[in-house]
C-alpha cells in the first residue's frame, strides 16, 4: 500500500526460513527478491543479498541427509534437490559438498543468482579445485576470473603444484589453458613475482619465455661483474632452455600441425644467435670478473652493461672490456668479437675508448689501441686517424710530446694538418702543408694562414704570406 520495495521483506523472510531449517520455503521467498547478475563474468561475488545467504549456509553446516532437513519435506522439495544436483554440472567433488544439503543449497543459490567467480571461489574454499577449473572451462570465463578465483588463491595457499597437476590431468597438452596461463604470466610479471613466473613457465614448457626470465635473474640488481660472476648459473640455464626449444622445433618441423600455439615462438636462426650471445656474455663475465678481482678495473660507471641490452649497451660492454684489462691488447679480442657479432659501429667504440684513455692519461695505450685496430684486418683506411682526431678535443690536457707522437702516428698528411690546426699547432700544420704537391700546398697554406690570422698568430701568418 505504501509503495515501498518489498525486496527487503522477502529477503528477511527467506533468511528466517533458512534459520528455521525450512530450505524449500526459503528458496520460494528468495525467488521473489534475488535476481541473476546481468553479466555472469563480472569480477565480483554477486549481490550482497546472495552473499549473505551463502555466508549463512556455509556457517551452518549440518552433517544430515537431505530428507531430514525439513520437517515438511515433500516430493516437490526432493525434485528441487535433484534439480540443484544437475545445476552443479555433474562436478560434485567427493565428501562434504556431495553429501551435505546445506552445501547443496549454496550451489543452488550460486548457480541461480551468483557470478562465475562466486561459484569458482566457493569450490576453491572447499578444496574442490578440479570442479572450479571445469566450471571455468565449461562457462568459457575470461582470464580475469581464472586469476582472481583460482590462480591467486592457489599460489597464496601454496597449492601451485596441485593446480599445475590438475591442469595437466584435465588437458595434457595444456592447449585449453593457454589463454589463462599467459594471463597468469602477465599478472606475475606486473607484480614482479619472477620466481613464481619462472616456475610456471617451466611447467608450461615455454622455453623461450623461461630463458628471458633467466636473463632478468642474471642482470637484475647486479652492481659489479664480480656479482655477475656469481650468477653465471643463470647463463647456463638460458642455454639449456634455448637448446631444448631447438630440439622441440626440429622434432615438430616434420609434422603438419604445429603444436604449442600459446608458447612463444622463435626462428631457429634467432635461437642460435641468442645462444652465441650467451656464450659471449659468459666470456665477458669471466674476463671482467677476473679484472675486478685482480684490481685492474678502472671504470666506475654506476650502470652495469651486458650484452642483453640495446646496441648502446653492447658498445659500452666492448669499451669496458678494452679498458679494464691489464693492457689494451688483453681485452681487445673479446671486444672485437662483440663488435663483429652485433655489427656495431667500431670506430665509435674505439673513439670512446681513446677519450677515456686521454682522461686516464694513458697516451701510450692509445697508440697500442691504434696498433690493435690496424691489425684487426677490418679497419678502413682512415679509422686510426679518425680515432685520434676524435680524442683531440681534450688536447689542452695532453702533454706536448704525447700530442706530437699521436699526430705523428696518423697516416694521412691531410689529417695531420687538420689535427695540428685543431690543436693550434699552426707552425707544424704549415710545415706539413708545404710538403704536398704545389697545387694542394697552395690551398693548405692559404687555410693555415687564415687560421693564424683569426687566432692572432702573426709569426705563422707572416711565414705563410712569404711562402705564398
Coordinates of C-alpha atoms in Angstrom, one line a residue:
X1 CA 0.0 0.0 0.0
X2 CA 2.8 2.4 0.8
X3 CA 4.6 1.6 -2.4
X4 CA 7.8 0.5 -0.7
X5 CA 10.1 -2.1 -2.3
X6 CA 9.1 -5.5 -0.9
X7 CA 12.6 -7.0 -1.6
X8 CA 13.9 -6.3 1.9
X9 CA 10.9 -8.0 3.5
X10 CA 11.1 -11.1 1.2
X11 CA 14.9 -11.4 2.0
X12 CA 14.3 -11.1 5.7
X13 CA 11.5 -13.7 5.5
X14 CA 13.8 -16.0 3.4
X15 CA 16.6 -15.7 6.0
X16 CA 14.1 -16.5 8.8
X17 CA 13.1 -19.7 6.9
X18 CA 16.7 -20.6 6.4
X19 CA 17.4 -20.2 10.1
X20 CA 14.4 -22.3 10.9
X21 CA 15.8 -25.0 8.6
X22 CA 12.9 -24.7 6.1
X23 CA 15.1 -24.7 3.0
X24 CA 12.3 -25.1 0.4
X25 CA 10.3 -22.2 1.8
X26 CA 13.5 -20.1 1.8
X27 CA 14.0 -20.7 -1.9
X28 CA 10.5 -19.6 -2.6
X29 CA 10.9 -16.4 -0.7
X30 CA 14.3 -15.6 -2.1
X31 CA 13.0 -16.2 -5.6
X32 CA 10.9 -13.0 -5.1
X33 CA 13.9 -10.7 -4.3
X34 CA 17.0 -12.3 -5.8
X35 CA 17.9 -11.8 -9.4
X36 CA 20.7 -13.4 -11.5
X37 CA 23.5 -11.0 -12.5
X38 CA 23.4 -9.3 -15.9
X39 CA 27.0 -10.4 -16.6
X40 CA 28.0 -13.8 -15.1
X41 CA 31.7 -13.0 -15.7
X42 CA 31.8 -9.8 -13.7
X43 CA 34.7 -9.7 -11.2
X44 CA 32.6 -9.8 -8.0
X45 CA 30.7 -12.4 -6.0
X46 CA 27.2 -11.1 -7.0
X47 CA 24.7 -9.1 -4.9
X48 CA 25.2 -8.5 -1.2
X49 CA 21.9 -10.4 -0.5
X50 CA 23.2 -13.6 -2.3
X51 CA 26.5 -13.3 -0.4
X52 CA 24.6 -13.1 2.9
X53 CA 22.7 -16.3 2.1
X54 CA 25.9 -18.2 1.1
X55 CA 27.7 -16.9 4.2
X56 CA 24.9 -18.1 6.5
X57 CA 24.6 -21.6 4.8
X58 CA 28.4 -22.1 5.0
X59 CA 28.4 -21.2 8.6
X60 CA 25.6 -23.6 9.4
X61 CA 26.9 -26.9 8.1
X62 CA 24.8 -29.9 9.4
X63 CA 26.0 -33.4 8.5
X64 CA 22.5 -34.7 7.9
X65 CA 20.7 -36.2 4.9
X66 CA 18.5 -34.1 2.7
X67 CA 15.2 -35.7 3.8
X68 CA 15.9 -34.8 7.4
X69 CA 16.5 -31.1 6.8
X70 CA 12.9 -30.1 6.7
X71 CA 10.0 -31.5 8.7
X72 CA 7.7 -30.7 5.8
X73 CA 9.8 -32.4 3.2
X74 CA 7.7 -33.1 0.1
X75 CA 8.1 -34.6 -3.3
X76 CA 8.5 -31.1 -4.7
X77 CA 11.5 -30.4 -2.4
X78 CA 13.2 -33.6 -3.4
X79 CA 12.7 -32.7 -7.1
X80 CA 14.2 -29.3 -6.3
X81 CA 17.2 -31.0 -4.7
X82 CA 17.7 -33.3 -7.8
X83 CA 17.5 -30.1 -10.0
X84 CA 20.2 -28.5 -7.8
X85 CA 22.5 -31.5 -8.4
X86 CA 22.1 -31.2 -12.1
X87 CA 22.8 -27.5 -12.0
X88 CA 26.2 -28.2 -10.5
X89 CA 27.3 -29.6 -13.9
X90 CA 27.8 -33.1 -12.6
X91 CA 31.0 -31.9 -11.0
X92 CA 30.4 -32.8 -7.4
X93 CA 33.6 -33.4 -5.5
X94 CA 33.5 -36.4 -3.1
X95 CA 32.9 -35.7 0.5
X96 CA 31.1 -33.0 2.4
X97 CA 29.7 -31.0 -0.5
X98 CA 28.1 -34.0 -2.2
X99 CA 26.5 -35.3 1.0
X100 CA 25.5 -32.2 2.8
X101 CA 22.3 -30.4 2.0
X102 CA 23.5 -27.0 3.2
X103 CA 26.3 -27.1 0.6
X104 CA 23.8 -28.2 -2.0
X105 CA 21.7 -25.2 -1.1
X106 CA 24.8 -23.0 -1.6
X107 CA 25.3 -24.4 -5.1
X108 CA 21.6 -23.9 -5.9
X109 CA 21.8 -20.2 -4.9
X110 CA 25.2 -19.7 -6.6
X111 CA 24.0 -21.3 -9.9
X112 CA 20.8 -19.4 -9.8
X113 CA 21.9 -16.0 -8.7
X114 CA 25.7 -15.9 -8.4
X115 CA 28.5 -15.0 -10.7
X116 CA 31.0 -17.5 -12.2
X117 CA 33.7 -16.0 -9.8
X118 CA 31.4 -16.7 -6.8
X119 CA 30.9 -20.3 -7.9
X120 CA 34.6 -20.9 -8.5
X121 CA 35.5 -19.2 -5.2
X122 CA 33.1 -21.5 -3.4
X123 CA 34.6 -24.6 -4.9
X124 CA 38.1 -23.3 -4.1
X125 CA 37.1 -22.6 -0.4
X126 CA 36.0 -26.2 -0.1
X127 CA 39.1 -27.8 -1.7
X128 CA 37.3 -28.6 -5.0
X129 CA 39.9 -27.2 -7.4
X130 CA 39.0 -29.6 -10.1
X131 CA 35.4 -28.5 -10.1
X132 CA 36.4 -24.9 -10.1
X133 CA 38.6 -25.5 -13.2
X134 CA 35.9 -27.5 -15.1
X135 CA 33.4 -24.8 -14.3
X136 CA 35.8 -22.1 -15.7
X137 CA 36.3 -24.2 -18.9
X138 CA 32.6 -25.0 -19.4
X139 CA 31.5 -21.4 -19.0
X140 CA 34.4 -20.1 -21.1
X141 CA 35.0 -17.5 -18.4
X142 CA 37.6 -14.8 -19.2
X143 CA 41.2 -15.0 -17.8
X144 CA 40.5 -12.4 -15.1
X145 CA 38.1 -14.9 -13.4
X146 CA 40.9 -17.5 -13.5
X147 CA 43.4 -15.2 -12.0
X148 CA 41.1 -13.9 -9.3
X149 CA 39.2 -17.1 -8.4
X150 CA 41.8 -19.9 -8.9
X151 CA 45.4 -18.7 -9.6
X152 CA 45.9 -16.2 -6.8
X153 CA 44.3 -18.4 -4.1
X154 CA 46.4 -21.4 -5.3
X155 CA 49.8 -19.7 -5.1
X156 CA 48.9 -17.8 -1.9
X157 CA 48.0 -21.1 -0.2
X158 CA 51.0 -23.0 -1.5
X159 CA 48.9 -25.1 -3.9
X160 CA 50.5 -24.1 -7.2
X161 CA 51.8 -27.6 -7.9
X162 CA 48.4 -29.1 -7.2
X163 CA 46.9 -26.6 -9.7
X164 CA 49.6 -27.5 -12.3
X165 CA 48.9 -31.2 -11.8
X166 CA 45.1 -30.7 -12.3
X167 CA 45.6 -28.5 -15.4
X168 CA 47.7 -31.3 -16.9
X169 CA 45.3 -34.0 -15.9
X170 CA 42.3 -32.3 -17.5
X171 CA 44.3 -31.4 -20.7
X172 CA 47.8 -33.0 -21.0
X173 CA 48.7 -30.7 -23.9
X174 CA 47.6 -27.6 -21.9
X175 CA 46.1 -26.0 -25.0
X176 CA 42.7 -25.4 -23.3
X177 CA 44.5 -23.5 -20.6
X178 CA 46.8 -21.4 -23.0
X179 CA 44.9 -18.1 -22.6
X180 CA 44.7 -18.5 -18.8
X181 CA 48.4 -19.4 -18.4
X182 CA 49.6 -16.5 -20.5
X183 CA 47.3 -14.2 -18.4
X184 CA 48.8 -15.6 -15.2
X185 CA 52.4 -15.0 -16.5
X186 CA 51.5 -11.3 -17.3
X187 CA 50.0 -10.9 -13.9
X188 CA 53.1 -12.3 -12.2
X189 CA 55.3 -10.0 -14.3
X190 CA 53.3 -7.0 -13.3
X191 CA 53.6 -8.0 -9.7
X192 CA 57.4 -8.7 -10.0
X193 CA 56.8 -12.3 -8.8
X194 CA 59.6 -13.6 -11.1
X195 CA 60.4 -16.8 -9.2
X196 CA 56.7 -18.0 -9.4
X197 CA 56.7 -16.8 -13.0
X198 CA 59.8 -18.9 -13.8
X199 CA 58.3 -21.9 -12.2
X200 CA 55.1 -21.5 -14.2
X201 CA 57.0 -21.0 -17.5
X202 CA 58.9 -24.2 -16.9
X203 CA 55.6 -26.1 -16.2
X204 CA 54.2 -24.6 -19.5
X205 CA 57.3 -25.8 -21.3
X206 CA 57.5 -22.2 -22.6
X207 CA 61.3 -22.3 -23.0
X208 CA 61.8 -19.0 -24.8
X209 CA 60.0 -17.0 -22.2
X210 CA 61.7 -19.0 -19.4
X211 CA 65.1 -18.1 -21.0
X212 CA 64.0 -14.4 -21.0
X213 CA 63.2 -14.7 -17.2
X214 CA 66.6 -16.2 -16.6
X215 CA 68.2 -13.1 -18.3
X216 CA 66.4 -11.0 -15.8
X217 CA 67.6 -13.1 -12.9
X218 CA 71.2 -12.8 -14.2
X219 CA 71.2 -9.0 -14.8
X220 CA 68.8 -7.6 -12.2
X221 CA 70.3 -5.8 -9.2
X222 CA 73.9 -6.6 -10.0
X223 CA 76.3 -3.7 -9.3
X224 CA 79.5 -5.3 -10.5
X225 CA 80.9 -8.1 -12.7
X226 CA 82.1 -9.8 -9.5
X227 CA 78.4 -10.2 -8.6
X228 CA 77.6 -11.3 -12.1
X229 CA 80.4 -13.8 -11.9
X230 CA 78.4 -15.5 -9.0
X231 CA 75.2 -15.6 -11.1
X232 CA 76.6 -17.5 -14.1
X233 CA 74.4 -20.5 -13.5
X234 CA 71.6 -18.4 -14.9
X235 CA 73.5 -18.2 -18.2
X236 CA 73.8 -21.9 -18.3
X237 CA 70.0 -22.2 -17.7
X238 CA 69.3 -19.8 -20.6
X239 CA 71.4 -22.0 -22.9
X240 CA 69.6 -25.2 -21.6
X241 CA 66.1 -23.6 -22.3
X242 CA 67.1 -22.5 -25.8
X243 CA 68.7 -25.9 -26.7
X244 CA 65.6 -27.7 -25.5
X245 CA 63.4 -25.3 -27.6
X246 CA 65.6 -26.0 -30.7
X247 CA 65.2 -29.8 -30.2
X248 CA 61.4 -29.4 -29.9
X249 CA 61.3 -27.2 -33.1
X250 CA 63.3 -29.8 -35.0
X251 CA 61.1 -32.6 -33.8
X252 CA 57.8 -30.8 -34.7
X253 CA 59.1 -29.5 -38.1
X254 CA 58.1 -32.7 -39.8
X255 CA 54.5 -32.6 -38.5
X256 CA 51.7 -31.0 -40.5
X257 CA 50.0 -29.4 -37.5
X258 CA 52.1 -27.0 -35.4
X259 CA 51.5 -27.6 -31.7
X260 CA 52.3 -25.3 -28.7
X261 CA 50.2 -22.3 -30.0
X262 CA 50.4 -20.3 -26.8
X263 CA 54.1 -20.8 -26.3
X264 CA 56.5 -18.1 -27.6
X265 CA 58.0 -19.0 -31.0
X266 CA 61.3 -18.0 -32.4
X267 CA 63.2 -19.0 -35.6
X268 CA 66.0 -21.5 -35.2
X269 CA 68.4 -18.8 -36.6
X270 CA 67.4 -16.4 -33.9
X271 CA 67.7 -19.0 -31.2
X272 CA 71.2 -19.9 -32.4
X273 CA 72.1 -16.2 -32.4
X274 CA 70.9 -15.9 -28.8
X275 CA 72.9 -19.0 -27.7
X276 CA 76.0 -17.2 -29.2
X277 CA 75.2 -14.1 -27.2
X278 CA 75.0 -16.2 -24.0
X279 CA 78.4 -17.8 -24.8
X280 CA 79.9 -14.4 -25.5
X281 CA 78.4 -12.9 -22.3
X282 CA 79.9 -15.8 -20.3
X283 CA 83.3 -15.0 -21.8
X284 CA 82.8 -11.2 -21.0
X285 CA 81.7 -12.1 -17.4
X286 CA 84.7 -14.3 -16.7
X287 CA 87.1 -11.7 -18.1
X288 CA 85.6 -8.7 -16.3
X289 CA 85.1 -10.7 -13.1
X290 CA 88.9 -11.6 -13.2
X291 CA 89.8 -7.9 -13.9
X292 CA 87.8 -6.7 -10.9
X293 CA 89.3 -9.4 -8.7
X294 CA 92.8 -8.6 -9.7
X295 CA 92.2 -4.9 -9.2
X296 CA 92.9 -3.8 -12.8
X297 CA 89.4 -2.5 -13.1
X298 CA 89.4 1.3 -13.7
X299 CA 85.8 2.3 -14.7
X300 CA 83.4 3.3 -12.0
X301 CA 80.2 3.7 -14.0
X302 CA 77.0 3.2 -12.0
X303 CA 75.3 1.3 -14.8
X304 CA 76.4 -2.3 -15.5
X305 CA 76.3 -3.0 -19.2
X306 CA 75.6 -6.6 -20.5
X307 CA 75.1 -8.0 -24.0
X308 CA 71.4 -8.5 -23.3
X309 CA 70.7 -4.7 -23.6
X310 CA 70.4 -2.5 -26.7
X311 CA 73.2 -1.6 -29.1
X312 CA 74.4 1.3 -27.0
X313 CA 74.7 -1.0 -24.0
X314 CA 76.6 -3.6 -26.1
X315 CA 79.0 -0.8 -27.2
X316 CA 79.5 0.0 -23.5
X317 CA 80.4 -3.7 -22.9
X318 CA 83.0 -3.5 -25.7
X319 CA 84.5 -0.3 -24.2
X320 CA 84.6 -1.8 -20.7
X321 CA 86.3 -5.0 -21.9
X322 CA 89.1 -3.0 -23.8
X323 CA 89.7 -0.6 -20.9
X324 CA 89.6 -3.0 -17.9
X325 CA 92.3 -5.4 -18.9
X326 CA 96.0 -5.2 -17.8
X327 CA 96.6 -3.5 -21.2
X328 CA 94.6 -2.7 -24.3
X329 CA 95.6 -5.9 -26.1
X330 CA 94.3 -8.2 -23.4
X331 CA 90.6 -7.4 -23.8
X332 CA 90.7 -6.3 -27.5
X333 CA 90.0 -9.8 -28.9
X334 CA 86.7 -10.2 -26.9
X335 CA 85.6 -6.6 -27.6
X336 CA 86.3 -7.2 -31.4
X337 CA 84.1 -10.2 -31.4
X338 CA 81.3 -8.3 -29.7
X339 CA 81.6 -5.6 -32.4
X340 CA 81.6 -8.2 -35.2
X341 CA 78.8 -10.4 -33.8
X342 CA 76.4 -7.5 -33.3
X343 CA 77.6 -5.4 -36.2
X344 CA 78.3 -2.4 -34.1
X345 CA 79.9 0.9 -35.1
X346 CA 83.5 0.0 -34.3
X347 CA 85.1 3.5 -34.9
X348 CA 82.6 5.0 -32.4
X349 CA 83.6 2.4 -29.8
X350 CA 87.4 2.9 -30.4
X351 CA 87.0 6.7 -30.2
X352 CA 85.1 6.4 -26.9
X353 CA 87.9 4.2 -25.6
X354 CA 90.6 6.7 -26.8
X355 CA 88.8 9.6 -25.0
X356 CA 88.7 7.5 -21.8
X357 CA 92.5 6.8 -22.2
X358 CA 93.1 10.6 -22.5
X359 CA 91.2 11.2 -19.3
X360 CA 93.3 8.4 -17.6
X361 CA 96.5 10.0 -19.2
X362 CA 97.4 6.7 -20.7
X363 CA 98.7 8.1 -24.0
X364 CA 100.9 5.1 -24.9
X365 CA 97.8 2.9 -24.6
X366 CA 96.1 5.0 -27.3
X367 CA 99.0 4.0 -29.7
X368 CA 98.5 0.4 -28.6
X369 CA 94.8 0.7 -29.4
X370 CA 95.6 2.0 -32.9
X371 CA 98.0 -0.9 -33.4
X372 CA 95.3 -3.4 -32.5
X373 CA 92.7 -1.7 -34.7
X374 CA 95.1 -1.7 -37.7
X375 CA 96.0 -5.4 -37.1
X376 CA 92.3 -6.4 -36.8
X377 CA 92.1 -6.7 -40.6
X378 CA 88.8 -4.9 -41.0
X379 CA 89.8 -1.3 -40.3
X380 CA 89.0 1.2 -43.0
X381 CA 91.9 3.4 -44.3
X382 CA 91.1 6.4 -42.1
X383 CA 89.9 4.6 -39.0
X384 CA 93.1 5.2 -37.0
X385 CA 93.3 8.8 -38.0
X386 CA 89.6 9.4 -37.0
X387 CA 90.1 7.8 -33.6
X388 CA 93.0 10.3 -32.9
X389 CA 91.0 13.3 -34.3
X390 CA 88.1 12.4 -32.1
X391 CA 90.1 12.4 -28.9
X392 CA 91.9 15.7 -29.6
X393 CA 89.0 17.7 -28.2
X394 CA 90.9 17.3 -24.9
X395 CA 94.2 18.4 -26.4
X396 CA 94.9 21.0 -23.8
X397 CA 95.2 18.2 -21.2
X398 CA 97.7 16.2 -23.3
X399 CA 101.4 16.9 -22.8
X400 CA 103.1 18.4 -25.9
X401 CA 105.3 15.4 -26.5
X402 CA 102.5 12.9 -26.3
X403 CA 100.3 15.1 -28.5
X404 CA 103.1 15.3 -31.2
X405 CA 103.6 11.5 -31.0
X406 CA 99.8 10.9 -31.5
X407 CA 99.6 13.2 -34.5
X408 CA 102.8 11.7 -36.0
X409 CA 101.1 8.3 -35.8
X410 CA 98.4 9.5 -38.3
X411 CA 98.7 8.1 -41.8
X412 CA 97.3 10.9 -43.9
X413 CA 99.1 14.3 -44.2
X414 CA 95.7 16.0 -44.7
X415 CA 94.5 14.5 -41.3
X416 CA 97.8 15.6 -39.7
X417 CA 97.3 19.2 -40.9
X418 CA 93.7 19.0 -39.6
X419 CA 94.9 17.7 -36.2
X420 CA 97.6 20.4 -35.9
X421 CA 95.1 23.2 -36.8
X422 CA 92.7 21.7 -34.2
X423 CA 95.4 21.8 -31.5
X424 CA 96.5 25.3 -32.6
X425 CA 100.0 24.0 -33.7
X426 CA 99.9 26.1 -36.8
X427 CA 103.7 26.1 -37.4
X428 CA 103.6 22.3 -37.6
X429 CA 100.5 22.4 -39.9
X430 CA 102.4 24.8 -42.2
X431 CA 105.5 22.5 -42.3
X432 CA 103.3 19.5 -43.4
X433 CA 101.3 21.7 -45.9
X434 CA 104.4 22.8 -47.9
X435 CA 105.5 19.2 -48.4
X436 CA 102.4 18.5 -50.5
X437 CA 102.3 18.9 -54.3
X438 CA 102.2 22.5 -55.4
X439 CA 98.5 23.0 -56.2
X440 CA 97.4 21.3 -53.0
X441 CA 100.0 23.1 -50.9
X442 CA 98.7 26.4 -52.1
X443 CA 95.2 25.6 -50.8
X444 CA 96.5 24.2 -47.5
X445 CA 98.9 27.1 -46.7
X446 CA 96.2 29.5 -47.5
X447 CA 94.0 27.7 -45.0
X448 CA 96.7 27.7 -42.3
X449 CA 97.2 31.4 -43.0
X450 CA 93.5 32.2 -42.4
X451 CA 93.6 30.2 -39.1
X452 CA 96.7 32.1 -38.0
X453 CA 95.0 35.4 -38.8
X454 CA 91.9 34.5 -36.9
X455 CA 93.9 33.3 -33.9
X456 CA 96.3 36.3 -33.9
X457 CA 99.4 34.2 -34.6
X458 CA 101.4 36.9 -36.6
X459 CA 104.6 34.8 -36.9
X460 CA 102.9 31.9 -38.7
X461 CA 100.8 34.4 -40.7
X462 CA 104.0 36.1 -42.0
X463 CA 105.7 32.8 -42.8
X464 CA 102.6 31.7 -44.8
X465 CA 102.4 35.0 -46.6
X466 CA 106.1 34.9 -47.6
X467 CA 105.7 31.3 -49.0
X468 CA 102.6 32.2 -50.9

